[in-house]
Structures are given as structure tokens and as C-alpha cells.
XYZ file of C-alpha atoms in Angstrom:
73
model
C 0.593 -0.197 -0.280
C 1.325 3.207 -1.031
C 1.989 5.879 2.116
C -0.592 8.914 2.576
C 1.195 11.220 3.174
C 3.671 12.420 0.852
C 6.577 15.645 1.469
C 7.996 18.538 -0.591
C 11.242 18.498 0.661
C 13.218 21.256 -0.910
C 17.542 21.365 -0.609
C 18.379 23.671 2.191
C 15.198 24.488 3.896
C 13.294 23.021 6.735
C 12.102 20.384 5.463
C 14.326 18.528 7.114
C 12.463 19.243 10.346
C 9.323 17.567 9.149
C 11.805 14.362 7.624
C 13.492 14.357 11.444
C 9.301 13.962 12.556
C 7.886 11.690 10.273
C 10.791 9.330 10.841
C 10.417 9.209 14.206
C 6.765 8.970 14.579
C 7.503 5.905 12.660
C 5.149 7.083 10.075
C 4.984 6.125 5.647
C 5.811 9.027 4.019
C 6.435 9.927 -0.030
C 9.508 12.083 -0.532
C 9.229 14.690 -3.440
C 12.848 15.982 -3.578
C 13.950 19.149 -5.417
C 17.242 20.640 -5.783
C 17.066 25.153 -5.164
C 17.400 26.493 -8.783
C 19.253 30.150 -8.218
C 18.365 29.695 -4.455
C 14.742 28.771 -5.635
C 11.962 26.438 -5.954
C 11.874 25.285 -9.245
C 8.410 26.495 -10.673
C 7.694 23.210 -11.460
C 7.848 22.347 -8.434
C 6.283 25.290 -6.708
C 3.062 24.417 -9.564
C 2.993 20.970 -7.395
C 1.858 22.195 -4.398
C 0.041 24.834 -5.692
C -0.676 27.960 -3.517
C 1.656 30.409 -2.881
C 5.087 27.057 -3.417
C 5.637 27.366 1.102
C 8.080 24.484 2.178
C 8.301 22.262 3.592
C 4.323 21.226 2.606
C 3.111 17.894 3.325
C 0.319 16.258 1.536
C -1.918 13.590 4.287
C -4.759 12.734 2.956
C -5.455 14.520 0.621
C -5.408 17.693 3.826
C -1.853 19.716 2.794
C -0.510 21.696 5.310
C 2.604 23.500 4.634
C 5.678 25.327 7.280
C 7.046 23.310 9.444
C 5.344 24.531 12.362
C 2.485 23.826 11.483
C 3.121 20.653 10.691
C 4.428 19.757 13.387
C 1.367 20.845 15.546
């Protein structure tokens, strides 16, 4: 069965906090990683998550949550 959580991880960002939290909770998740291009997220990666393109972003059972503090709560 595929993981129900997808983590959109942008290189050199606070995404590591969310990956660490998911790991510590023992939750299965799919990781979608992108390196930065000229210091920013590539447009096609930002388009995948919609909205403002904030990272980290998780999609958990169809619910989108952005920013590491919000995700941690």
C-alpha cells in the first residue's frame, strides 16, 4: 500500500525538521525532493503543491499543510 503522506522537500530549507518528525513518529511517507535553482524552488516543483509554494509542504490524506511549525502541530 502506498504511503498516504507526501512530503515536498526543498533542498537547504526547514524541510529536514518535517522529515525528521515523520521518521521519529514512524510514519510512512513519499518524499518528493527538489534542489534549488538560483536559490529558489523550481517553478514546476512549486506548481505541484499549488498555493504560495511554501516548503515544507505535506499532503496527508488529501489535506495540504505548509510550513514546518504548522506541520509539527
